[in-house]
Amino acid sequence: QLRQVLRERKLREGKPMIADEGLIANILICFADGRINQFIRSEFTRRPTEGFAEQWQLLKGRFFV
């Protein structure tokens, strides 16, 4: 589903992706999974959203034009 959303964004906005939509979708899923795992390993004390704004800017700048 995420891959499809990325494809639709490319068509809707006419902006190319830096990489294949499948690759970007996989990286975003791995990122989310990693944040959830950190939350669990911290015994639910380290919030999954901690530092998200800065990290998202890095991801966005790397994969989206």
Short mmCIF file of N, CA, C and O in Angstrom, two decimals, residues 2 6-7 9-10 13 15-31 55-65:
data_model
loop_
_atom_site.label_atom_id
_atom_site.label_comp_id
_atom_site.label_asym_id
_atom_site.label_seq_id
_atom_site.Cartn_x
_atom_site.Cartn_y
_atom_site.Cartn_z
N LEU A 2 1.90 1.26 0.79
CA LEU A 2 2.79 2.42 0.83
C LEU A 2 3.45 2.65 -0.53
O LEU A 2 3.57 3.78 -0.99
N LEU A 6 3.20 6.07 -2.87
CA LEU A 6 4.36 6.76 -3.44
C LEU A 6 4.24 6.88 -4.96
O LEU A 6 4.59 7.92 -5.53
N ARG A 7 3.73 5.86 -5.61
CA ARG A 7 3.51 5.93 -7.07
C ARG A 7 2.48 7.01 -7.41
O ARG A 7 2.66 7.78 -8.36
N ARG A 9 1.75 9.63 -5.68
CA ARG A 9 2.36 10.94 -5.44
C ARG A 9 3.15 11.38 -6.67
O ARG A 9 3.06 12.53 -7.10
N LYS A 10 3.93 10.46 -7.22
CA LYS A 10 4.74 10.78 -8.39
C LYS A 10 3.85 11.21 -9.56
O LYS A 10 4.13 12.20 -10.23
N GLU A 13 1.89 14.72 -8.48
CA GLU A 13 2.72 15.92 -8.37
C GLU A 13 3.71 16.07 -9.51
O GLU A 13 4.30 17.13 -9.68
N LYS A 15 6.55 14.84 -9.70
CA LYS A 15 7.92 14.92 -9.19
C LYS A 15 8.53 13.53 -9.20
O LYS A 15 7.94 12.59 -8.67
N PRO A 16 9.71 13.41 -9.76
CA PRO A 16 10.35 12.08 -9.78
C PRO A 16 10.87 11.69 -8.40
O PRO A 16 11.13 12.54 -7.55
N MET A 17 11.00 10.40 -8.20
CA MET A 17 11.59 9.87 -6.98
C MET A 17 13.08 9.68 -7.23
O MET A 17 13.50 9.44 -8.36
N ILE A 18 13.85 9.78 -6.19
CA ILE A 18 15.29 9.55 -6.30
C ILE A 18 15.56 8.06 -6.52
O ILE A 18 16.53 7.69 -7.17
N ALA A 19 14.69 7.21 -5.98
CA ALA A 19 14.86 5.75 -6.08
C ALA A 19 13.50 5.12 -6.39
O ALA A 19 12.47 5.79 -6.36
N ASP A 20 13.51 3.83 -6.64
CA ASP A 20 12.29 3.07 -6.90
C ASP A 20 11.33 3.16 -5.72
O ASP A 20 11.76 3.13 -4.55
N GLU A 21 10.04 3.25 -6.00
CA GLU A 21 9.04 3.36 -4.94
C GLU A 21 9.08 2.18 -3.97
O GLU A 21 8.86 2.33 -2.77
N GLY A 22 9.34 0.99 -4.50
CA GLY A 22 9.42 -0.20 -3.65
C GLY A 22 10.57 -0.10 -2.66
O GLY A 22 10.42 -0.47 -1.49
N LEU A 23 11.69 0.42 -3.09
CA LEU A 23 12.85 0.60 -2.22
C LEU A 23 12.55 1.62 -1.13
O LEU A 23 12.83 1.39 0.05
N ILE A 24 11.95 2.73 -1.51
CA ILE A 24 11.61 3.78 -0.53
C ILE A 24 10.60 3.25 0.47
O ILE A 24 10.73 3.47 1.67
N ALA A 25 9.58 2.54 -0.01
CA ALA A 25 8.56 1.98 0.89
C ALA A 25 9.21 1.02 1.89
O ALA A 25 8.89 1.05 3.08
N ASN A 26 10.14 0.19 1.42
CA ASN A 26 10.82 -0.75 2.31
C ASN A 26 11.63 -0.03 3.37
O ASN A 26 11.61 -0.40 4.55
N ILE A 27 12.33 1.03 3.00
CA ILE A 27 13.12 1.80 3.97
C ILE A 27 12.21 2.44 5.01
O ILE A 27 12.52 2.43 6.21
N LEU A 28 11.07 2.98 4.58
CA LEU A 28 10.15 3.62 5.53
C LEU A 28 9.55 2.59 6.50
O LEU A 28 9.40 2.87 7.69
N ILE A 29 9.22 1.41 5.99
CA ILE A 29 8.70 0.35 6.86
C ILE A 29 9.76 -0.10 7.85
O ILE A 29 9.48 -0.28 9.05
N CYS A 30 10.99 -0.27 7.39
CA CYS A 30 12.08 -0.66 8.29
C CYS A 30 12.32 0.41 9.36
O CYS A 30 12.58 0.09 10.52
N PHE A 31 12.23 1.67 8.97
CA PHE A 31 12.38 2.77 9.93
C PHE A 31 11.31 2.69 11.01
O PHE A 31 11.61 2.74 12.21
N GLN A 55 14.84 13.35 11.97
CA GLN A 55 15.07 12.16 11.15
C GLN A 55 14.24 12.21 9.87
O GLN A 55 14.72 11.81 8.81
N TRP A 56 13.01 12.69 9.98
CA TRP A 56 12.16 12.77 8.79
C TRP A 56 12.75 13.74 7.78
O TRP A 56 12.71 13.50 6.57
N GLN A 57 13.30 14.86 8.24
CA GLN A 57 13.92 15.81 7.32
C GLN A 57 15.06 15.16 6.55
O GLN A 57 15.23 15.40 5.35
N LEU A 58 15.85 14.32 7.21
CA LEU A 58 16.93 13.61 6.54
C LEU A 58 16.39 12.63 5.50
O LEU A 58 16.88 12.58 4.36
N LEU A 59 15.38 11.86 5.89
CA LEU A 59 14.79 10.89 4.96
C LEU A 59 14.13 11.59 3.78
O LEU A 59 14.31 11.22 2.63
N LYS A 60 13.37 12.62 4.09
CA LYS A 60 12.66 13.36 3.04
C LYS A 60 13.63 13.99 2.06
O LYS A 60 13.44 13.93 0.84
N GLY A 61 14.69 14.58 2.58
CA GLY A 61 15.67 15.21 1.72
C GLY A 61 16.44 14.22 0.85
O GLY A 61 16.91 14.54 -0.23
N ARG A 62 16.53 12.99 1.32
CA ARG A 62 17.29 11.96 0.59
C ARG A 62 16.45 11.31 -0.53
O ARG A 62 16.97 10.99 -1.58
N PHE A 63 15.17 11.11 -0.29
CA PHE A 63 14.38 10.32 -1.22
C PHE A 63 13.33 11.07 -2.02
O PHE A 63 12.78 10.54 -2.98
N PHE A 64 12.99 12.27 -1.61
CA PHE A 64 11.93 13.00 -2.30
C PHE A 64 12.47 14.31 -2.87
O PHE A 64 13.21 15.02 -2.21
N VAL A 65 12.08 14.60 -4.09
CA VAL A 65 12.52 15.83 -4.76
C VAL A 65 11.59 16.95 -4.36
O VAL A 65 10.43 16.80 -4.17
#
